[in-house]
GROMACS .gro file of C-alpha atoms in nm:
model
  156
    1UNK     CA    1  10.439  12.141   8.624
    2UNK     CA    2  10.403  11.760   8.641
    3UNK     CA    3  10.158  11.605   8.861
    4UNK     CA    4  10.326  11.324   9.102
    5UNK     CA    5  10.151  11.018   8.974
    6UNK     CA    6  10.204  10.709   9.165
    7UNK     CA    7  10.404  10.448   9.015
    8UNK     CA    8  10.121  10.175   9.110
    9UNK     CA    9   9.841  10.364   8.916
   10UNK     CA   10  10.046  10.320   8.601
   11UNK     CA   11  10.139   9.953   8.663
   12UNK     CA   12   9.769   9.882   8.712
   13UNK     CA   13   9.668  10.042   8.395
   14UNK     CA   14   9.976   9.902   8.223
   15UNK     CA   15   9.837   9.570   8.271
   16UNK     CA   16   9.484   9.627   8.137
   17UNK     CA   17   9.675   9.737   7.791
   18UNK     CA   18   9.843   9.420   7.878
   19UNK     CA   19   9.521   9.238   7.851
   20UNK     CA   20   9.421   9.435   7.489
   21UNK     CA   21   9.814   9.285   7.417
   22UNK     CA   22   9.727   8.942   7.507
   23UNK     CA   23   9.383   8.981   7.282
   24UNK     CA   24   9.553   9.042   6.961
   25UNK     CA   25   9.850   8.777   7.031
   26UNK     CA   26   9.530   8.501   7.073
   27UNK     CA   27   9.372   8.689   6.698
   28UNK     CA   28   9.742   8.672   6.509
   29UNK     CA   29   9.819   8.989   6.585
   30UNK     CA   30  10.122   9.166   6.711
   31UNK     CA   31  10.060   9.207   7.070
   32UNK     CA   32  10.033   9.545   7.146
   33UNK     CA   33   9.785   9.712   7.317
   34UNK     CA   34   9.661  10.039   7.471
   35UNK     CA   35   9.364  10.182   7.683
   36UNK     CA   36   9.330  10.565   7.746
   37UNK     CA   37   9.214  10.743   8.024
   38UNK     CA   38   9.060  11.081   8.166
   39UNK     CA   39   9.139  11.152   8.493
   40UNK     CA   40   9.079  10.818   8.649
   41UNK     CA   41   8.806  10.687   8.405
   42UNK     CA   42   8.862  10.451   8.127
   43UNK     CA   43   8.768  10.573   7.788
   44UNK     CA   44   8.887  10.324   7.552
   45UNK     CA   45   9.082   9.980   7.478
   46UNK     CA   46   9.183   9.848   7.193
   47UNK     CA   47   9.466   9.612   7.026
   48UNK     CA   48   9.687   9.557   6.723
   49UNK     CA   49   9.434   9.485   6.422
   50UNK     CA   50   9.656   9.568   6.118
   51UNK     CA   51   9.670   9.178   5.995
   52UNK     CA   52   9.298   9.120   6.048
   53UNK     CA   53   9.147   9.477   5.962
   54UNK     CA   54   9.408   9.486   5.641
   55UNK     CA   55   9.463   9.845   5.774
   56UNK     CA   56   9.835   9.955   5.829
   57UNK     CA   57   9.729  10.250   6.022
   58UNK     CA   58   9.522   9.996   6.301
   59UNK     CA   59   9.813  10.021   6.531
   60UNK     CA   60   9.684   9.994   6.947
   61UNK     CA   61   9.721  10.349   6.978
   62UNK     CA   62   9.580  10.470   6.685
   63UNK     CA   63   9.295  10.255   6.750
   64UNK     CA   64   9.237  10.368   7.056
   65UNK     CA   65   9.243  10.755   7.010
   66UNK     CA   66   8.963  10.696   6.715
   67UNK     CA   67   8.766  10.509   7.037
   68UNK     CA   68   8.838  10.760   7.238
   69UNK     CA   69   8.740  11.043   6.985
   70UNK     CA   70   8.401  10.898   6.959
   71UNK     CA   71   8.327  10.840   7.315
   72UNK     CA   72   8.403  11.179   7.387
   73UNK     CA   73   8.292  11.382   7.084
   74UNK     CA   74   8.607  11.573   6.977
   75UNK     CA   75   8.923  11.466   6.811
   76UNK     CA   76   9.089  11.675   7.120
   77UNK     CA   77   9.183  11.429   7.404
   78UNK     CA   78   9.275  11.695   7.629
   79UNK     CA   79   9.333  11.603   7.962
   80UNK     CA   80   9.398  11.223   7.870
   81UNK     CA   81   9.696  10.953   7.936
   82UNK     CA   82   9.740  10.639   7.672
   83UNK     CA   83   9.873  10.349   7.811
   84UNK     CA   84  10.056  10.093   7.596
   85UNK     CA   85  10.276   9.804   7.605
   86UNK     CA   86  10.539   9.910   7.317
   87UNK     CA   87  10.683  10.223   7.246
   88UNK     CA   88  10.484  10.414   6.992
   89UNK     CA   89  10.586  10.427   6.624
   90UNK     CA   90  10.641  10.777   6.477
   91UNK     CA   91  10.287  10.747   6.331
   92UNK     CA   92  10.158  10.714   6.672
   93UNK     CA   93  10.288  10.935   6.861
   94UNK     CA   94  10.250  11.228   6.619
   95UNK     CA   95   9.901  11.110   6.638
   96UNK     CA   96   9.930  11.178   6.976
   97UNK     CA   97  10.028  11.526   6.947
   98UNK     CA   98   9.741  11.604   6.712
   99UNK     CA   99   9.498  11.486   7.020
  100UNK     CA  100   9.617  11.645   7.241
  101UNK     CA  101   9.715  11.363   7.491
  102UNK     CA  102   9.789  11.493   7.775
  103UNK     CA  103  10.039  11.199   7.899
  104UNK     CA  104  10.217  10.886   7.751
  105UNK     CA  105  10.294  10.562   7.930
  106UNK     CA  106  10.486  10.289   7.767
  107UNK     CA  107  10.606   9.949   7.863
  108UNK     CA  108  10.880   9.782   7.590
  109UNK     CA  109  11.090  10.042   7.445
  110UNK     CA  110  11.099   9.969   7.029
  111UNK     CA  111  11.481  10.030   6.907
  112UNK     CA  112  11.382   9.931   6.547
  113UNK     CA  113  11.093  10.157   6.507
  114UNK     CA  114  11.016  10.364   6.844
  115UNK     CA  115  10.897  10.721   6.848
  116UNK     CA  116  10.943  10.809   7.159
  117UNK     CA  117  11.340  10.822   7.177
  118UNK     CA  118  11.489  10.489   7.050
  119UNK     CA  119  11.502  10.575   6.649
  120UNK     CA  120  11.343  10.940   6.686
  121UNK     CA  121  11.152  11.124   6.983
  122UNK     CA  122  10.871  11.299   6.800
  123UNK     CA  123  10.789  11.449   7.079
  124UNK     CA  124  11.043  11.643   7.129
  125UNK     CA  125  11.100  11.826   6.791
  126UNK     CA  126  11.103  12.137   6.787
  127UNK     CA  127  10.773  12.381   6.672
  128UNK     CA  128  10.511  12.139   6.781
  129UNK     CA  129  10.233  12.321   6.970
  130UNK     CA  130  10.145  12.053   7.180
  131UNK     CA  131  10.397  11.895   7.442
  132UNK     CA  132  10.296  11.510   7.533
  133UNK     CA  133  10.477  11.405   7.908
  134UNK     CA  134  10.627  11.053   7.807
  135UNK     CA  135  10.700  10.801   8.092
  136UNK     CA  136  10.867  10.482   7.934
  137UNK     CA  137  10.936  10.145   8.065
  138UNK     CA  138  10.650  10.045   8.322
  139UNK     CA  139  10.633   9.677   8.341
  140UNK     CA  140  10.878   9.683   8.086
  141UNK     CA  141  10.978   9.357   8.121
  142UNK     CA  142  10.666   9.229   8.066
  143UNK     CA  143  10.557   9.397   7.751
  144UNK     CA  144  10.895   9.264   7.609
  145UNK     CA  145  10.869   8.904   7.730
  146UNK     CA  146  10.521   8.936   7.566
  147UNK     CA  147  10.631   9.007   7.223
  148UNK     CA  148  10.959   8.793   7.239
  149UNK     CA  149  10.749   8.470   7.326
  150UNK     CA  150  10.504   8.628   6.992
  151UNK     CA  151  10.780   8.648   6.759
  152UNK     CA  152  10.970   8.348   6.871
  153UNK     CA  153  10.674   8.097   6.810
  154UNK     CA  154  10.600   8.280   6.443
  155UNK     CA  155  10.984   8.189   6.366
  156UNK     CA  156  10.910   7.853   6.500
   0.00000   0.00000   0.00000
């Protein structure tokens, strides 16, 4: 059974991924970022860092469940919701099933590369042992303008 979450509580926590976002568009990244949660206490933020890191794997999300793995001491982030501004990436949000994450929140959906229903919904196939609730498009707007104004100045 889902829990009623109010719509507020994930707009304010949508916009502290949207500062991690704003972070990697001032380093030259892609801005994206995430924070995760348990219950109502912040476990870890992080941004984009592939360019900088040279690491294709340092996507927000992924970044932040190795964060969040630490701070808690198990690769299990049971109980847990990730926030972030783009829909994951089928990397991501497999990653997410791994961990356990308990709930999803997304901003911008991603129709070129989004895991989470707009090229494939990973979350969804069949077999997994692990179910992830996805909620997409909070402050959806946002996230996009975000990475529109990004990729509009890099094109110049």
């Amino acid at each position: 059974m889902r829990e009623h979450i109010d719509p507020g509580v994930d707009a304010a926590w949508m916009r502290a991924a949207l500062v991690q976002a704003h972070a990697a568009a001032a380093c030259g990244e892609v801005p994206v970022g995430a924070v995760l949660l348990r219950g109502e206490e912040l476990f870890a933020a992080a941004h984009n860092t592939p360019i900088s890191s040279h690491d294709p794997t340092a996507h927000a999300e992924m970044t932040v469940l190795r964060a969040a793995g630490r701070a808690l001491g198990s690769y299990r982030l049971i109980d847990t919701t990730l926030y972030v501004t783009l829909e994951p990436c089928v990397m991501c949000a497999a990653a997410m099933v791994h961990a356990r994450v308990r709930r999803l929140v997304f901003g911008a959906w991603d129709p070129r590369a989004g895991g989470a229903g707009s090229v494939v919904n990973v979350f969804a196939l069949p077999g997994l042992n692990h179910r992830v609730d996805v909620f997409g498009g909070v402050l959806m707007e946002e996230c996009a303008a975000l990475l529109q104004e990004f990729f509009a100045a890099r094109r110049g």
